[in-house]
Amino acid sequence: MRHAEALARAGGADRSAYAFTPVPDGLESALDYIARALADQAAGRCLPFALVSTADERVIGSTRFLELDYWRGPLVWPPVPGMPHGDPLTAVPDAAEIGNTWIAGDARGTGINTEAKYLMLRHAFEAWGVRRITMRADARNTRSRIAIERLGATCEGIRRAHSRGLDGAVRDTAFYSILDEEWPTVRDIIELRLSTPRQVRVPQDLLPA
């Protein structure tokens, strides 16, 4: 599959910061990671990407749209959240989450994450026309929470005892959101921070070669 070996290298370079996010470890793990992502994409549950540095065309991580929510089409009751009306591969969501993001250790702190988020937010609000983008982080993950807050997202609160973390502990989860009417202000905030040349291409989908 396309990007499998590169994702395995990126995920295995420095695993010290991967306590909160599933990251492939080795080629077999990367192949399974991609297969699961593509299965979820085919079902309309997510849209996964590989992150590629423009400096050396190196795959340095992954991110995705997930928790896709579709409000258009006939109103049904009880509602069936996350199910598109029509072909899942072409359906346009009304709300989505950006998450499952991880970046190789030597690419952290370079602004690549900010630029990747900007490209995805711009696509979500300006191409899809979504009403809301959600982001979340393990409440213990200070690095991710600071990064999300610096984008201009609003913290909606902490959901206590929300789920089990990768370490097996029951975790609290911090939820953030950006609404469509807030996007112009958030866009200006991010664009002010992106004063250096692009370091990441538009995220590349994890389609098989």
PDB file of C-alpha atoms in Angstrom:
ATOM      1  CA  MET A   1       0.000   0.000   0.000  1.00  0.00           C
ATOM      2  CA  ARG A   2       1.118   3.520  -0.727  1.00  0.00           C
ATOM      3  CA  HIS A   3       2.984   5.242   2.147  1.00  0.00           C
ATOM      4  CA  ALA A   4       3.141   2.096   4.319  1.00  0.00           C
ATOM      5  CA  GLU A   5       6.931   1.870   4.550  1.00  0.00           C
ATOM      6  CA  ALA A   6       7.277   5.637   4.964  1.00  0.00           C
ATOM      7  CA  LEU A   7       4.672   5.717   7.731  1.00  0.00           C
ATOM      8  CA  ALA A   8       6.444   2.844   9.479  1.00  0.00           C
ATOM      9  CA  ARG A   9       9.716   4.797   9.395  1.00  0.00           C
ATOM     10  CA  ALA A  10       8.054   7.974  10.661  1.00  0.00           C
ATOM     11  CA  GLY A  11       6.260   6.176  13.463  1.00  0.00           C
ATOM     12  CA  GLY A  12       9.320   4.262  14.583  1.00  0.00           C
ATOM     13  CA  ALA A  13      11.813   7.133  14.616  1.00  0.00           C
ATOM     14  CA  ASP A  14      10.959   8.474  18.099  1.00  0.00           C
ATOM     15  CA  ARG A  15       8.055   6.976  20.023  1.00  0.00           C
ATOM     16  CA  SER A  16       8.549   8.987  23.215  1.00  0.00           C
ATOM     17  CA  ALA A  17       5.628  11.340  22.478  1.00  0.00           C
ATOM     18  CA  TYR A  18       3.059   8.769  21.346  1.00  0.00           C
ATOM     19  CA  ALA A  19       1.420   8.085  24.705  1.00  0.00           C
ATOM     20  CA  PHE A  20      -1.994   9.395  23.665  1.00  0.00           C
ATOM     21  CA  THR A  21      -2.409   8.600  19.944  1.00  0.00           C
ATOM     22  CA  PRO A  22      -2.279   5.268  18.083  1.00  0.00           C
ATOM     23  CA  VAL A  23       0.832   5.299  15.875  1.00  0.00           C
ATOM     24  CA  PRO A  24       2.025   2.404  13.677  1.00  0.00           C
ATOM     25  CA  ASP A  25       5.159   0.643  14.874  1.00  0.00           C
ATOM     26  CA  GLY A  26       6.778  -1.328  12.063  1.00  0.00           C
ATOM     27  CA  LEU A  27       5.658  -2.245   8.549  1.00  0.00           C
ATOM     28  CA  GLU A  28       3.023  -4.807   9.539  1.00  0.00           C
ATOM     29  CA  SER A  29       1.493  -2.328  11.969  1.00  0.00           C
ATOM     30  CA  ALA A  30       1.516   0.382   9.279  1.00  0.00           C
ATOM     31  CA  LEU A  31      -0.230  -1.887   6.778  1.00  0.00           C
ATOM     32  CA  ASP A  32      -2.933  -2.675   9.336  1.00  0.00           C
ATOM     33  CA  TYR A  33      -3.209   1.026  10.242  1.00  0.00           C
ATOM     34  CA  ILE A  34      -3.784   1.957   6.594  1.00  0.00           C
ATOM     35  CA  ALA A  35      -6.200  -0.924   5.954  1.00  0.00           C
ATOM     36  CA  ARG A  36      -8.367   0.095   8.903  1.00  0.00           C
ATOM     37  CA  ALA A  37      -8.306   3.743   7.826  1.00  0.00           C
ATOM     38  CA  LEU A  38      -9.347   2.870   4.284  1.00  0.00           C
ATOM     39  CA  ALA A  39     -12.146   0.617   5.531  1.00  0.00           C
ATOM     40  CA  ASP A  40     -13.478   3.480   7.644  1.00  0.00           C
ATOM     41  CA  GLN A  41     -13.176   5.806   4.647  1.00  0.00           C
ATOM     42  CA  ALA A  42     -15.154   3.417   2.443  1.00  0.00           C
ATOM     43  CA  ALA A  43     -17.881   3.324   5.093  1.00  0.00           C
ATOM     44  CA  GLY A  44     -18.052   7.128   5.225  1.00  0.00           C
ATOM     45  CA  ARG A  45     -16.650   7.321   8.752  1.00  0.00           C
ATOM     46  CA  CYS A  46     -13.382   9.146   8.102  1.00  0.00           C
ATOM     47  CA  LEU A  47     -11.061  10.665   5.502  1.00  0.00           C
ATOM     48  CA  PRO A  48      -7.406   9.794   6.281  1.00  0.00           C
ATOM     49  CA  PHE A  49      -4.259  11.519   5.049  1.00  0.00           C
ATOM     50  CA  ALA A  50      -0.506  11.127   5.132  1.00  0.00           C
ATOM     51  CA  LEU A  51       1.451  14.299   5.903  1.00  0.00           C
ATOM     52  CA  VAL A  52       4.302  14.986   3.482  1.00  0.00           C
ATOM     53  CA  SER A  53       7.058  17.542   4.078  1.00  0.00           C
ATOM     54  CA  THR A  54       7.664  19.890   1.152  1.00  0.00           C
ATOM     55  CA  ALA A  55      11.325  20.212   2.139  1.00  0.00           C
ATOM     56  CA  ASP A  56      12.266  16.648   1.225  1.00  0.00           C
ATOM     57  CA  GLU A  57       8.994  14.941   0.169  1.00  0.00           C
ATOM     58  CA  ARG A  58       9.254  12.771   3.276  1.00  0.00           C
ATOM     59  CA  VAL A  59       6.168  11.304   4.942  1.00  0.00           C
ATOM     60  CA  ILE A  60       6.262  12.664   8.492  1.00  0.00           C
ATOM     61  CA  GLY A  61       2.928  11.600   9.975  1.00  0.00           C
ATOM     62  CA  SER A  62      -0.787  11.214   9.519  1.00  0.00           C
ATOM     63  CA  THR A  63      -4.058  12.948  10.313  1.00  0.00           C
ATOM     64  CA  ARG A  64      -7.686  12.573   9.324  1.00  0.00           C
ATOM     65  CA  PHE A  65     -11.216  13.898   9.270  1.00  0.00           C
ATOM     66  CA  LEU A  66     -13.420  11.665  11.399  1.00  0.00           C
ATOM     67  CA  GLU A  67     -16.765  11.687  13.210  1.00  0.00           C
ATOM     68  CA  LEU A  68     -18.286  12.901   9.936  1.00  0.00           C
ATOM     69  CA  ASP A  69     -21.846  14.058  10.549  1.00  0.00           C
ATOM     70  CA  TYR A  70     -24.417  14.473   7.777  1.00  0.00           C
ATOM     71  CA  TRP A  71     -27.477  16.663   8.342  1.00  0.00           C
ATOM     72  CA  ARG A  72     -28.693  17.081   4.755  1.00  0.00           C
ATOM     73  CA  GLY A  73     -31.256  14.839   3.159  1.00  0.00           C
ATOM     74  CA  PRO A  74     -34.558  13.620   4.587  1.00  0.00           C
ATOM     75  CA  LEU A  75     -35.102  14.116   8.308  1.00  0.00           C
ATOM     76  CA  VAL A  76     -35.437  10.727   9.957  1.00  0.00           C
ATOM     77  CA  TRP A  77     -36.272   9.744  13.514  1.00  0.00           C
ATOM     78  CA  PRO A  78     -34.581   8.391  15.446  1.00  0.00           C
ATOM     79  CA  PRO A  79     -31.538  10.012  13.843  1.00  0.00           C
ATOM     80  CA  VAL A  80     -28.653   7.855  12.665  1.00  0.00           C
ATOM     81  CA  PRO A  81     -25.517   9.914  13.415  1.00  0.00           C
ATOM     82  CA  GLY A  82     -22.569   9.673  11.092  1.00  0.00           C
ATOM     83  CA  MET A  83     -24.429   8.079   8.195  1.00  0.00           C
ATOM     84  CA  PRO A  84     -24.322   9.911   4.849  1.00  0.00           C
ATOM     85  CA  HIS A  85     -27.200  10.102   2.411  1.00  0.00           C
ATOM     86  CA  GLY A  86     -25.849   8.585  -0.782  1.00  0.00           C
ATOM     87  CA  ASP A  87     -22.351   7.408  -1.678  1.00  0.00           C
ATOM     88  CA  PRO A  88     -20.062   7.662   1.395  1.00  0.00           C
ATOM     89  CA  LEU A  89     -17.071   8.402  -0.846  1.00  0.00           C
ATOM     90  CA  THR A  90     -18.669  11.520  -2.341  1.00  0.00           C
ATOM     91  CA  ALA A  91     -20.971  12.702   0.461  1.00  0.00           C
ATOM     92  CA  VAL A  92     -20.206  16.134   1.941  1.00  0.00           C
ATOM     93  CA  PRO A  93     -20.452  16.329   5.751  1.00  0.00           C
ATOM     94  CA  ASP A  94     -22.093  19.143   7.706  1.00  0.00           C
ATOM     95  CA  ALA A  95     -19.799  18.723  10.708  1.00  0.00           C
ATOM     96  CA  ALA A  96     -16.574  16.829  11.275  1.00  0.00           C
ATOM     97  CA  GLU A  97     -13.700  16.261  13.642  1.00  0.00           C
ATOM     98  CA  ILE A  98      -9.994  16.636  12.924  1.00  0.00           C
ATOM     99  CA  GLY A  99      -7.932  14.158  14.874  1.00  0.00           C
ATOM    100  CA  ASN A 100      -5.802  11.026  15.094  1.00  0.00           C
ATOM    101  CA  THR A 101      -2.906  13.340  14.280  1.00  0.00           C
ATOM    102  CA  TRP A 102       0.679  12.279  14.879  1.00  0.00           C
ATOM    103  CA  ILE A 103       3.942  13.690  13.597  1.00  0.00           C
ATOM    104  CA  ALA A 104       7.463  12.240  13.575  1.00  0.00           C
ATOM    105  CA  GLY A 105       9.673  13.470  16.398  1.00  0.00           C
ATOM    106  CA  ASP A 106      12.072  15.445  14.216  1.00  0.00           C
ATOM    107  CA  ALA A 107       9.150  17.317  12.602  1.00  0.00           C
ATOM    108  CA  ARG A 108       7.522  18.465  15.838  1.00  0.00           C
ATOM    109  CA  GLY A 109       7.765  22.146  16.650  1.00  0.00           C
ATOM    110  CA  THR A 110       8.405  23.102  13.026  1.00  0.00           C
ATOM    111  CA  GLY A 111       4.963  24.545  12.274  1.00  0.00           C
ATOM    112  CA  ILE A 112       4.004  21.581  10.111  1.00  0.00           C
ATOM    113  CA  ASN A 113       1.104  20.646  12.379  1.00  0.00           C
ATOM    114  CA  THR A 114      -0.247  24.197  12.260  1.00  0.00           C
ATOM    115  CA  GLU A 115      -0.094  24.282   8.479  1.00  0.00           C
ATOM    116  CA  ALA A 116      -1.720  20.870   8.124  1.00  0.00           C
ATOM    117  CA  LYS A 117      -4.563  21.971  10.398  1.00  0.00           C
ATOM    118  CA  TYR A 118      -4.929  25.172   8.372  1.00  0.00           C
ATOM    119  CA  LEU A 119      -5.230  23.280   5.092  1.00  0.00           C
ATOM    120  CA  MET A 120      -7.811  20.915   6.553  1.00  0.00           C
ATOM    121  CA  LEU A 121      -9.822  23.667   8.228  1.00  0.00           C
ATOM    122  CA  ARG A 122      -9.831  25.702   5.027  1.00  0.00           C
ATOM    123  CA  HIS A 123     -11.078  22.711   3.057  1.00  0.00           C
ATOM    124  CA  ALA A 124     -13.741  21.890   5.632  1.00  0.00           C
ATOM    125  CA  PHE A 125     -15.167  25.393   5.879  1.00  0.00           C
ATOM    126  CA  GLU A 126     -14.574  26.718   2.357  1.00  0.00           C
ATOM    127  CA  ALA A 127     -14.990  23.611   0.168  1.00  0.00           C
ATOM    128  CA  TRP A 128     -17.353  21.461   2.207  1.00  0.00           C
ATOM    129  CA  GLY A 129     -19.134  24.333   3.945  1.00  0.00           C
ATOM    130  CA  VAL A 130     -19.287  22.577   7.316  1.00  0.00           C
ATOM    131  CA  ARG A 131     -21.020  24.223  10.262  1.00  0.00           C
ATOM    132  CA  ARG A 132     -18.605  22.939  12.907  1.00  0.00           C
ATOM    133  CA  ILE A 133     -15.180  21.364  13.292  1.00  0.00           C
ATOM    134  CA  THR A 134     -14.429  19.516  16.505  1.00  0.00           C
ATOM    135  CA  MET A 135     -11.055  18.628  17.989  1.00  0.00           C
ATOM    136  CA  ARG A 136     -10.329  16.698  21.148  1.00  0.00           C
ATOM    137  CA  ALA A 137      -7.404  15.650  23.313  1.00  0.00           C
ATOM    138  CA  ASP A 138      -6.737  13.500  26.328  1.00  0.00           C
ATOM    139  CA  ALA A 139      -6.978  16.021  29.170  1.00  0.00           C
ATOM    140  CA  ARG A 140      -3.464  14.981  30.252  1.00  0.00           C
ATOM    141  CA  ASN A 141      -2.021  15.779  26.817  1.00  0.00           C
ATOM    142  CA  THR A 142      -0.857  19.322  27.486  1.00  0.00           C
ATOM    143  CA  ARG A 143       1.093  19.599  24.225  1.00  0.00           C
ATOM    144  CA  SER A 144      -1.941  18.817  22.061  1.00  0.00           C
ATOM    145  CA  ARG A 145      -4.274  21.016  24.088  1.00  0.00           C
ATOM    146  CA  ILE A 146      -1.967  24.007  23.767  1.00  0.00           C
ATOM    147  CA  ALA A 147      -1.626  23.406  20.015  1.00  0.00           C
ATOM    148  CA  ILE A 148      -5.407  23.280  19.571  1.00  0.00           C
ATOM    149  CA  GLU A 149      -5.952  26.406  21.671  1.00  0.00           C
ATOM    150  CA  ARG A 150      -3.320  28.302  19.682  1.00  0.00           C
ATOM    151  CA  LEU A 151      -5.370  27.662  16.543  1.00  0.00           C
ATOM    152  CA  GLY A 152      -8.176  29.727  18.063  1.00  0.00           C
ATOM    153  CA  ALA A 153     -10.519  26.833  18.875  1.00  0.00           C
ATOM    154  CA  THR A 154     -12.948  27.234  21.770  1.00  0.00           C
ATOM    155  CA  CYS A 155     -12.769  24.772  24.644  1.00  0.00           C
ATOM    156  CA  GLU A 156     -16.257  23.404  25.233  1.00  0.00           C
ATOM    157  CA  GLY A 157     -15.259  21.628  28.421  1.00  0.00           C
ATOM    158  CA  ILE A 158     -13.850  18.429  29.869  1.00  0.00           C
ATOM    159  CA  ARG A 159     -15.846  15.216  29.610  1.00  0.00           C
ATOM    160  CA  ARG A 160     -14.890  13.295  32.719  1.00  0.00           C
ATOM    161  CA  ALA A 161     -14.189   9.564  32.635  1.00  0.00           C
ATOM    162  CA  HIS A 162     -14.896   9.717  28.905  1.00  0.00           C
ATOM    163  CA  SER A 163     -13.011   6.673  27.629  1.00  0.00           C
ATOM    164  CA  ARG A 164     -10.028   4.432  28.194  1.00  0.00           C
ATOM    165  CA  GLY A 165      -6.662   5.827  27.179  1.00  0.00           C
ATOM    166  CA  LEU A 166      -3.882   3.968  25.395  1.00  0.00           C
ATOM    167  CA  ASP A 167      -2.238   3.359  28.768  1.00  0.00           C
ATOM    168  CA  GLY A 168      -5.360   1.577  30.009  1.00  0.00           C
ATOM    169  CA  ALA A 169      -6.361   4.354  32.401  1.00  0.00           C
ATOM    170  CA  VAL A 170      -9.827   5.902  32.241  1.00  0.00           C
ATOM    171  CA  ARG A 171      -9.221   9.321  30.729  1.00  0.00           C
ATOM    172  CA  ASP A 172     -10.904  12.692  30.765  1.00  0.00           C
ATOM    173  CA  THR A 173     -11.233  14.303  27.326  1.00  0.00           C
ATOM    174  CA  ALA A 174     -11.004  18.002  26.460  1.00  0.00           C
ATOM    175  CA  PHE A 175     -13.333  18.990  23.604  1.00  0.00           C
ATOM    176  CA  TYR A 176     -12.791  22.000  21.331  1.00  0.00           C
ATOM    177  CA  SER A 177     -14.721  23.434  18.402  1.00  0.00           C
ATOM    178  CA  ILE A 178     -14.622  26.034  15.645  1.00  0.00           C
ATOM    179  CA  LEU A 179     -17.917  27.185  14.107  1.00  0.00           C
ATOM    180  CA  ASP A 180     -18.392  28.406  10.561  1.00  0.00           C
ATOM    181  CA  GLU A 181     -19.010  31.991  11.683  1.00  0.00           C
ATOM    182  CA  GLU A 182     -15.757  31.875  13.674  1.00  0.00           C
ATOM    183  CA  TRP A 183     -13.672  30.588  10.781  1.00  0.00           C
ATOM    184  CA  PRO A 184     -12.721  33.987   9.261  1.00  0.00           C
ATOM    185  CA  THR A 185     -11.244  35.112  12.585  1.00  0.00           C
ATOM    186  CA  VAL A 186      -9.536  31.774  13.180  1.00  0.00           C
ATOM    187  CA  ARG A 187      -8.186  31.809   9.620  1.00  0.00           C
ATOM    188  CA  ASP A 188      -6.630  35.230  10.211  1.00  0.00           C
ATOM    189  CA  ILE A 189      -5.031  34.008  13.445  1.00  0.00           C
ATOM    190  CA  ILE A 190      -3.480  30.990  11.754  1.00  0.00           C
ATOM    191  CA  GLU A 191      -2.345  32.890   8.667  1.00  0.00           C
ATOM    192  CA  LEU A 192      -0.494  35.367  10.882  1.00  0.00           C
ATOM    193  CA  ARG A 193       1.404  32.453  12.387  1.00  0.00           C
ATOM    194  CA  LEU A 194       2.209  30.922   9.011  1.00  0.00           C
ATOM    195  CA  SER A 195       4.810  33.497   8.027  1.00  0.00           C
ATOM    196  CA  THR A 196       7.326  30.931   6.743  1.00  0.00           C
ATOM    197  CA  PRO A 197       7.146  29.079   3.399  1.00  0.00           C
ATOM    198  CA  ARG A 198       5.026  25.958   3.262  1.00  0.00           C
ATOM    199  CA  GLN A 199       6.519  22.944   4.974  1.00  0.00           C
ATOM    200  CA  VAL A 200       3.786  20.442   4.210  1.00  0.00           C
ATOM    201  CA  ARG A 201       1.824  19.607   1.101  1.00  0.00           C
ATOM    202  CA  VAL A 202      -1.926  19.264   1.048  1.00  0.00           C
ATOM    203  CA  PRO A 203      -2.303  16.002   3.025  1.00  0.00           C
ATOM    204  CA  GLN A 204      -2.083  12.936   0.838  1.00  0.00           C
ATOM    205  CA  ASP A 205      -4.793  10.332   1.085  1.00  0.00           C
ATOM    206  CA  LEU A 206      -3.811   6.828   2.079  1.00  0.00           C
ATOM    207  CA  LEU A 207      -5.040   5.156  -1.087  1.00  0.00           C
ATOM    208  CA  PRO A 208      -3.247   2.011  -2.202  1.00  0.00           C
ATOM    209  CA  ALA A 209      -0.652   2.500  -4.905  1.00  0.00           C
TER     210      ALA A 209
END
